[in-house]
Coordinates of C-alpha atoms in Angstrom, one line a residue:
Chain A
X29 CA 124.1 -20.5 131.1
X30 CA 126.0 -17.7 132.6
X31 CA 124.9 -14.9 134.8
X32 CA 122.1 -12.4 134.3
X33 CA 122.6 -8.7 134.8
X34 CA 121.9 -9.0 138.5
X35 CA 124.5 -11.7 138.8
X36 CA 127.1 -9.5 137.1
X37 CA 126.2 -6.6 139.4
X38 CA 126.4 -8.9 142.5
X39 CA 129.9 -10.1 141.5
X40 CA 131.2 -6.6 140.9
X41 CA 129.8 -5.5 144.3
X42 CA 132.4 -7.8 145.8
X43 CA 135.2 -5.6 144.3
X44 CA 134.0 -2.6 146.2
X45 CA 136.3 -1.5 149.1
X46 CA 135.3 0.2 152.3
X47 CA 135.8 4.0 152.4
X48 CA 135.9 4.7 148.7
X49 CA 134.3 7.1 146.3
X50 CA 132.8 5.4 143.2
X51 CA 131.4 6.4 139.9
X52 CA 128.8 4.0 138.4
X53 CA 127.9 4.2 134.7
X54 CA 124.5 3.6 133.2
X55 CA 123.0 0.1 133.0
X56 CA 124.5 -2.8 134.9
X57 CA 126.9 -0.6 136.9
X58 CA 124.0 1.3 138.4
X59 CA 122.6 -2.0 139.7
X60 CA 125.9 -2.6 141.6
X61 CA 124.8 -0.1 144.3
X62 CA 122.0 -2.5 145.3
X63 CA 124.4 -5.3 146.3
X64 CA 127.2 -3.5 148.2
X65 CA 127.3 -5.1 151.7
X66 CA 126.1 -3.1 154.6
X67 CA 129.4 -3.1 156.4
X68 CA 131.1 -1.5 153.4
X69 CA 130.7 2.3 153.4
X70 CA 131.1 4.0 150.1
X71 CA 130.0 7.3 148.5
X72 CA 128.6 7.1 145.0
X73 CA 129.4 10.0 142.6
X74 CA 127.0 11.1 139.9
X75 CA 128.8 13.2 137.3
X76 CA 126.0 15.7 136.8
X77 CA 126.9 17.0 140.3
X78 CA 126.1 14.8 143.3
X79 CA 128.2 13.0 145.9
X80 CA 126.1 10.6 147.9
X81 CA 123.5 9.0 145.7
X82 CA 120.8 7.5 147.8
X83 CA 118.2 4.8 146.8
X84 CA 115.4 5.5 144.3
X85 CA 112.7 7.7 145.9
X86 CA 109.2 6.7 147.2
X87 CA 106.5 7.8 144.8
X88 CA 105.7 10.9 146.9
X89 CA 109.4 11.8 147.3
X90 CA 110.1 12.1 143.5
X91 CA 111.9 15.3 142.8
X92 CA 112.5 16.5 139.2
X93 CA 115.5 18.4 140.4
X94 CA 117.3 15.4 141.7
X95 CA 118.5 12.8 139.1
X96 CA 121.5 10.6 138.5
X97 CA 123.7 10.5 135.4
X98 CA 121.3 8.0 133.9
X99 CA 118.5 10.7 134.3
X100 CA 116.7 8.5 136.8
X101 CA 115.1 10.2 139.9
X102 CA 117.2 9.5 143.0
X103 CA 117.5 10.6 146.6
X104 CA 120.5 11.8 148.5
X105 CA 122.2 10.1 151.4
X106 CA 122.9 11.8 154.8
X107 CA 126.2 13.7 154.2
X108 CA 125.7 14.2 150.5
X109 CA 126.8 17.3 148.6
X110 CA 125.8 19.0 145.4
X111 CA 127.9 20.9 142.9
X112 CA 128.3 21.9 139.3
X113 CA 129.2 19.6 136.4
X114 CA 132.6 21.3 136.1
X115 CA 133.5 20.7 139.7
X116 CA 132.3 17.1 139.2
X117 CA 134.8 16.6 136.5
X118 CA 137.5 18.3 138.6
X119 CA 137.0 15.5 141.1
X120 CA 137.2 12.9 138.3
X121 CA 140.2 14.5 136.4
X122 CA 141.9 15.3 139.7
X123 CA 142.0 11.6 140.6
X124 CA 139.7 11.9 143.7
X125 CA 137.3 9.2 142.6
X126 CA 138.7 5.8 143.5
X127 CA 136.8 3.4 141.3
X128 CA 134.9 3.7 138.0
X129 CA 132.5 0.9 136.9
X130 CA 131.1 1.2 133.3
X131 CA 129.7 -0.7 130.4
X132 CA 131.4 -1.4 127.1
X133 CA 130.7 -2.5 123.6
X134 CA 134.3 -3.8 123.2
X135 CA 137.4 -4.2 125.4
X136 CA 140.8 -5.1 123.9
X137 CA 143.5 -7.3 125.5
X138 CA 145.6 -4.2 126.2
X139 CA 142.8 -2.5 128.1
X140 CA 141.3 -0.2 125.4
X141 CA 137.6 0.4 125.6
X142 CA 135.0 1.3 123.0
X143 CA 131.5 2.3 124.2
X144 CA 130.1 5.4 122.5
X145 CA 129.5 5.0 118.8
X146 CA 128.9 2.5 115.9
X147 CA 129.8 4.4 112.8
X148 CA 126.8 5.0 110.5
X149 CA 124.4 3.1 112.8
X150 CA 124.3 4.4 116.4
X151 CA 125.7 7.4 118.2
X152 CA 125.0 7.8 121.9
X153 CA 127.8 10.2 122.5
X154 CA 130.7 9.7 125.0
X155 CA 129.0 11.6 127.8
X156 CA 131.5 11.5 130.7
X157 CA 133.0 8.2 129.8
X158 CA 136.1 9.6 128.0
X159 CA 136.9 11.8 131.0
X160 CA 136.4 9.0 133.4
X161 CA 138.5 6.4 131.6
X162 CA 141.3 8.9 131.0
X163 CA 141.6 9.8 134.7
X164 CA 140.5 6.9 136.9
X165 CA 143.1 4.7 138.4
X166 CA 140.8 1.7 138.7
X167 CA 138.3 0.8 136.0
X168 CA 136.1 -2.2 136.0
X169 CA 134.0 -3.0 132.9
X170 CA 130.6 -4.7 133.3
X171 CA 129.3 -6.3 130.1
X172 CA 128.0 -9.4 128.2
X173 CA 130.9 -11.6 127.0
X174 CA 129.5 -11.7 123.5
X175 CA 127.2 -9.4 121.4
X176 CA 123.6 -10.3 120.6
X177 CA 124.9 -11.8 117.3
X178 CA 127.3 -14.0 119.2
X179 CA 130.5 -12.0 118.5
X180 CA 133.1 -11.8 121.2
X181 CA 133.4 -8.4 122.9
X182 CA 136.9 -9.3 124.3
X183 CA 139.2 -8.6 121.4
X184 CA 142.8 -8.4 120.4
X185 CA 142.1 -4.8 119.2
X186 CA 138.8 -2.8 119.3
X187 CA 137.0 -2.5 116.0
X188 CA 134.8 0.4 117.1
X189 CA 135.8 4.0 117.8
X190 CA 137.9 4.1 121.0
X191 CA 136.7 5.7 124.2
X192 CA 140.1 5.4 126.0
X193 CA 143.5 3.6 125.7
X194 CA 145.1 1.1 128.1
X195 CA 142.7 1.9 130.9
X196 CA 140.5 -1.1 131.8
X197 CA 141.8 -3.2 134.8
X198 CA 139.1 -5.8 135.2
X199 CA 136.2 -7.2 133.2
X200 CA 133.2 -8.9 134.7
X201 CA 130.9 -10.6 132.2
X202 CA 128.0 -13.1 132.2
X203 CA 130.7 -15.8 131.8
X204 CA 133.8 -14.8 133.6
X205 CA 135.9 -12.5 135.8
X206 CA 139.1 -11.4 134.0
X207 CA 142.1 -9.2 134.8
X208 CA 143.6 -7.1 132.0
X209 CA 147.3 -7.6 132.4
X210 CA 149.7 -4.6 132.2
X211 CA 151.6 -6.4 129.4
X212 CA 148.4 -7.4 127.6
X213 CA 146.0 -10.3 127.7
X214 CA 142.9 -11.3 129.7
X215 CA 143.8 -13.4 132.7
X216 CA 140.9 -15.7 133.6
X217 CA 140.2 -15.4 137.4
X218 CA 136.8 -17.0 137.8
X219 CA 134.1 -18.8 135.8
X220 CA 130.4 -18.2 136.1
X221 CA 128.5 -21.1 137.7
X222 CA 128.1 -23.9 135.1
X223 CA 130.4 -22.2 132.5
X224 CA 133.5 -24.2 131.4
X225 CA 137.0 -22.8 130.7
X226 CA 136.6 -24.1 127.2
X227 CA 133.3 -22.2 126.6
X228 CA 135.1 -19.0 127.9
X229 CA 138.0 -19.7 125.6
X230 CA 135.6 -20.1 122.6
X231 CA 133.9 -16.8 123.5
X232 CA 137.1 -14.8 123.9
X233 CA 138.7 -13.5 120.7
X234 CA 141.6 -11.7 122.4
X235 CA 144.4 -13.5 124.2
X236 CA 143.1 -15.5 127.1
X237 CA 145.5 -16.6 129.8
X238 CA 144.5 -19.6 131.9
X239 CA 146.7 -20.8 134.7
X240 CA 145.8 -23.7 136.9
X241 CA 142.3 -24.5 138.2
X242 CA 139.8 -21.7 137.6
X243 CA 137.3 -21.4 140.5
X244 CA 133.6 -20.8 140.1
X245 CA 132.3 -17.3 141.1
X246 CA 130.7 -17.2 144.6
X247 CA 127.5 -15.2 144.1
X248 CA 125.5 -14.6 147.3
Chain B
X16 CA 121.6 47.4 143.2
X17 CA 121.2 47.1 139.5
X18 CA 117.7 45.9 138.5
X19 CA 118.0 43.3 135.7
X20 CA 114.4 42.1 135.6
X21 CA 112.6 41.7 132.3
X22 CA 108.9 41.3 132.0
X23 CA 108.7 38.0 130.2
X24 CA 110.7 35.2 128.5
X25 CA 109.7 36.8 125.1
X26 CA 111.2 40.1 126.2
X27 CA 114.3 38.3 127.5
X28 CA 115.1 36.7 124.1
X29 CA 113.8 39.5 121.8
X30 CA 117.3 40.4 120.4
X31 CA 118.5 36.8 119.8
X32 CA 119.0 36.8 116.0
X33 CA 119.3 34.0 113.4
X34 CA 122.7 32.2 113.6
X35 CA 123.3 33.2 117.2
X36 CA 125.5 31.0 119.4
X37 CA 123.6 29.9 122.5
X38 CA 124.5 28.0 125.7
X39 CA 121.5 26.2 127.3
X40 CA 121.9 24.8 130.9
X41 CA 120.6 21.5 132.0
X42 CA 121.5 17.8 132.2
X43 CA 118.9 15.7 130.5
X44 CA 115.7 17.6 131.2
X45 CA 116.9 18.6 134.7
X46 CA 117.5 22.3 135.1
X47 CA 116.8 23.3 131.5
X48 CA 115.6 26.9 130.7
X49 CA 112.2 25.7 129.5
X50 CA 110.6 29.1 129.4
X51 CA 113.3 30.6 127.3
X52 CA 113.2 27.7 124.9
X53 CA 109.4 28.1 124.6
X54 CA 110.1 31.8 123.8
X55 CA 112.6 30.9 121.1
X56 CA 110.0 28.5 119.6
X57 CA 107.5 31.4 119.5
X58 CA 110.1 33.8 118.0
X59 CA 111.0 31.3 115.3
X60 CA 114.7 32.3 115.2
X61 CA 116.8 30.0 112.9
X62 CA 120.3 28.7 112.3
X63 CA 121.1 28.4 115.9
X64 CA 124.3 26.9 117.4
X65 CA 123.3 25.3 120.7
X66 CA 125.9 24.4 123.3
X67 CA 124.2 22.1 125.7
X68 CA 125.1 18.8 127.4
X69 CA 122.1 17.1 125.8
X70 CA 119.4 18.1 123.3
X71 CA 116.3 17.3 125.4
X72 CA 114.0 14.6 124.3
X73 CA 111.9 14.4 121.1
X74 CA 109.0 16.5 122.5
X75 CA 110.6 18.6 125.2
X76 CA 113.6 20.9 125.8
X77 CA 115.9 21.6 122.8
X78 CA 114.3 18.6 121.1
X79 CA 111.4 20.9 120.3
X80 CA 113.8 23.2 118.4
X81 CA 115.4 20.3 116.5
X82 CA 111.9 19.3 115.3
X83 CA 111.2 22.8 114.0
X84 CA 114.7 22.8 112.4
X85 CA 115.8 26.0 114.2
X86 CA 119.1 24.4 115.2
X87 CA 122.0 24.3 112.7
X88 CA 124.6 22.9 115.0
X89 CA 124.7 21.1 118.4
X90 CA 127.7 21.0 120.7
X91 CA 127.0 18.3 123.2
X92 CA 128.4 15.3 125.0
X93 CA 125.4 12.9 124.9
X94 CA 122.7 12.2 122.3
X95 CA 121.3 9.4 124.4
X96 CA 117.7 8.3 123.7
X97 CA 116.7 11.4 121.6
X98 CA 115.7 9.6 118.4
X99 CA 115.2 12.8 116.3
X100 CA 118.7 14.1 117.3
X101 CA 120.3 10.8 116.4
X102 CA 118.4 10.7 113.1
X103 CA 119.5 14.2 112.1
X104 CA 123.1 13.5 113.2
X105 CA 123.4 10.2 111.2
X106 CA 121.8 11.7 108.1
X107 CA 124.1 14.8 108.3
X108 CA 121.1 17.3 108.4
X109 CA 122.5 18.6 111.7
X110 CA 126.1 19.6 112.4
X111 CA 127.1 17.9 115.7
X112 CA 130.3 18.3 117.7
X113 CA 130.4 15.6 120.4
X114 CA 132.7 16.5 123.2
X115 CA 133.6 14.6 126.4
X116 CA 131.4 15.9 129.2
X117 CA 134.2 17.0 131.5
X118 CA 135.9 18.8 128.6
X119 CA 132.7 20.5 127.6
X120 CA 132.1 21.7 131.2
X121 CA 135.7 22.9 131.5
X122 CA 135.7 24.6 128.1
X123 CA 132.6 26.6 129.2
X124 CA 134.1 27.4 132.6
X125 CA 137.3 28.5 130.8
X126 CA 135.3 30.8 128.5
X127 CA 133.8 32.5 131.5
X128 CA 137.0 32.6 133.5
X129 CA 139.2 34.1 130.7
X130 CA 141.4 31.0 130.2
X131 CA 141.8 30.6 126.4
X132 CA 142.9 26.9 126.5
X133 CA 144.0 24.1 128.8
X134 CA 145.3 20.5 128.6
X135 CA 143.2 17.5 129.6
X136 CA 143.8 13.7 129.2
X137 CA 140.2 13.0 128.1
X138 CA 139.9 11.9 124.5
X139 CA 143.6 11.1 123.9
X140 CA 143.9 8.4 121.3
X141 CA 140.3 8.8 120.2
X142 CA 138.5 10.7 117.4
X143 CA 138.2 13.6 119.7
X144 CA 142.0 14.1 119.5
X145 CA 142.0 14.7 115.7
X146 CA 143.8 17.9 114.8
X147 CA 144.5 18.8 118.4
X148 CA 147.9 19.6 119.9
X149 CA 149.1 16.7 122.2
X150 CA 151.6 17.2 125.0
X151 CA 153.0 14.9 127.7
X152 CA 152.8 15.9 131.3
X153 CA 154.1 13.5 134.0
X154 CA 154.3 10.7 131.5
X155 CA 150.7 11.0 130.4
X156 CA 149.4 12.4 127.1
X157 CA 147.0 15.4 127.1
X158 CA 145.0 17.3 124.5
X159 CA 144.9 21.1 124.1
X160 CA 141.3 22.2 124.4
X161 CA 140.1 25.8 123.9
X162 CA 137.5 27.9 125.7
X163 CA 133.8 28.2 124.6
X164 CA 131.8 31.4 124.7
X165 CA 128.3 32.3 123.6
X166 CA 126.4 35.3 122.4
X167 CA 123.6 34.3 124.9
X168 CA 123.6 31.9 127.8
X169 CA 120.1 30.7 128.8
X170 CA 120.2 29.3 132.4
X171 CA 117.6 28.1 134.9
X172 CA 117.9 28.6 138.7
X173 CA 115.6 27.9 141.6
X174 CA 115.7 31.3 143.2
X175 CA 117.1 34.6 142.1
X176 CA 117.0 38.2 143.1
X177 CA 116.4 41.2 140.9
X178 CA 120.1 41.9 140.7
X179 CA 120.8 38.5 139.2
X180 CA 122.2 36.5 142.2
X181 CA 121.2 32.8 141.7
X182 CA 120.7 29.7 143.8
X183 CA 120.2 26.3 142.2
X184 CA 118.5 23.3 143.6
X185 CA 119.6 19.7 143.6
X186 CA 121.3 18.4 140.5
X187 CA 119.5 21.1 138.4
X188 CA 122.7 23.1 139.0
X189 CA 124.8 21.0 136.5
X190 CA 126.0 23.3 133.6
X191 CA 124.1 26.4 134.6
X192 CA 126.7 28.2 136.7
X193 CA 129.5 27.9 134.1
X194 CA 127.2 28.9 131.3
X195 CA 126.1 31.9 133.2
X196 CA 129.8 33.0 133.2
X197 CA 130.4 32.3 129.6
X198 CA 127.5 34.1 128.0
X199 CA 128.0 37.6 126.6
X200 CA 124.4 38.1 127.6
X201 CA 123.1 35.7 130.3
X202 CA 119.4 35.3 130.6
X203 CA 118.4 33.6 133.9
X204 CA 114.9 32.3 134.5
X205 CA 114.0 31.4 138.1
X206 CA 111.1 29.8 139.9
X207 CA 111.1 32.4 142.6
X208 CA 112.3 36.0 142.1
X209 CA 112.9 38.0 145.2
X210 CA 114.2 41.5 146.2
X211 CA 117.9 42.1 147.0
X212 CA 118.7 41.2 150.6
X213 CA 116.2 38.3 150.7
X214 CA 118.8 35.7 149.7
X215 CA 121.6 34.8 152.1
X216 CA 124.8 36.1 150.4
X217 CA 126.6 32.9 151.8
X218 CA 124.2 30.7 149.8
X219 CA 124.6 32.4 146.4
X220 CA 125.9 29.9 143.8
X221 CA 126.1 32.4 140.9
X222 CA 126.9 36.0 141.7
X223 CA 124.8 38.6 139.9
X224 CA 127.7 40.0 137.9
X225 CA 127.3 37.2 135.4
X226 CA 123.6 37.7 134.8
X227 CA 122.3 40.5 132.5
X228 CA 118.5 39.6 132.5
X229 CA 116.3 37.7 134.9
X230 CA 112.7 36.8 135.0
X231 CA 110.4 34.6 137.0
X232 CA 108.9 31.8 134.9
X233 CA 105.3 30.6 135.2
X234 CA 104.1 27.1 135.8
X235 CA 107.2 25.0 135.3
X236 CA 106.6 21.6 133.8
X237 CA 109.9 20.2 135.0
X238 CA 109.4 17.0 133.1
X239 CA 111.1 13.9 134.3
X240 CA 112.9 11.7 131.8
X241 CA 113.2 8.5 133.9
X242 CA 110.8 8.5 136.8
X243 CA 112.3 5.7 138.9
X244 CA 110.9 4.8 142.3
X245 CA 111.8 2.3 145.0
X246 CA 110.9 -1.2 144.1
X247 CA 108.2 -2.4 146.5

């Protein structure tokens, strides 16, 4: 039931618009790059200091001095540029990056996001996520609808330490595509193939808004 | 030109004392000053405060100095997959300041540029905002963040000349240029050290004014954290 990670990445790739600069977070967001249609031209930003992330290298092309923000070896595209981490965040803070796609542990119905720490248990650090969510105009979250223990990750209010307030615009999960409304609430836009509205309702702890027939996602 | 060459990494770090505040360049293991770190391990200096985006991995980079308990405090943005760092953090053995990456980069840049503080929206409404002045600009809330400076900045470049001009390669640039500016004494290690005039002045990323000591490192390991290649 529901989409796998590839399916989530494929669905998010449909949100990508031609001629934009995009920052992809670690995990599922990184996979999105593989499914952007060829007629859509975008430039991917890596916050360590690269505009124009290319595909993973061939074995003989691997360069220790060329990695993405997930520390994976990458290549550069024709027309790429390299810069310092402070300039990278000048681009982000200055509003020059059009779209940010990142993972989350929790999202609240007013668009708050939590993704950097579980008190007493796990600390990854916020990395660039706090800067990105505080400055990006358009933020899409890619995540599983529920945690491994079956708890909803779409909540009325986040229980974990917050990464940013009122910032998430859209959530794509293994079960659904949802808009976060400016006045609060998750508006159900699409269902994953084979997933019912009732199942999505049961898996969503925050306020879910369902209007009319909800279409199934079209995943190519 | 002023000659800033020192004979070895051990010579470069010889006056780094216990409890010094250090900046160490690098993002993950990319562009880290691995020869200076090795020299600090040999020197056995303790109680260090290390300002660095990450803390290496368990057995390379700053991770090696965590293992030998030479580090008292880390100022970083990402713990990531460093198990020993996470363990020392959660148990309270290591003091850790976690700072949003862009704020960390800008605080270091500000330290080198003589800007004592600045406002940024990153971290508003989060734990990071605790105790900080908040001010509204254009309807958006911002936090007041202060500059960071260090006793010593340890940076790694691709090429350098004897007067301290530096050129970085690929994404190994990352935090190195700002840290070079923010260190009272900046120690640059390079893969290739050349005479003044051999580097194109148009291509210099870090002007030599920021660098006090420079040496050519031998046999760089340049370990890769996530070797990822094209799926066949």
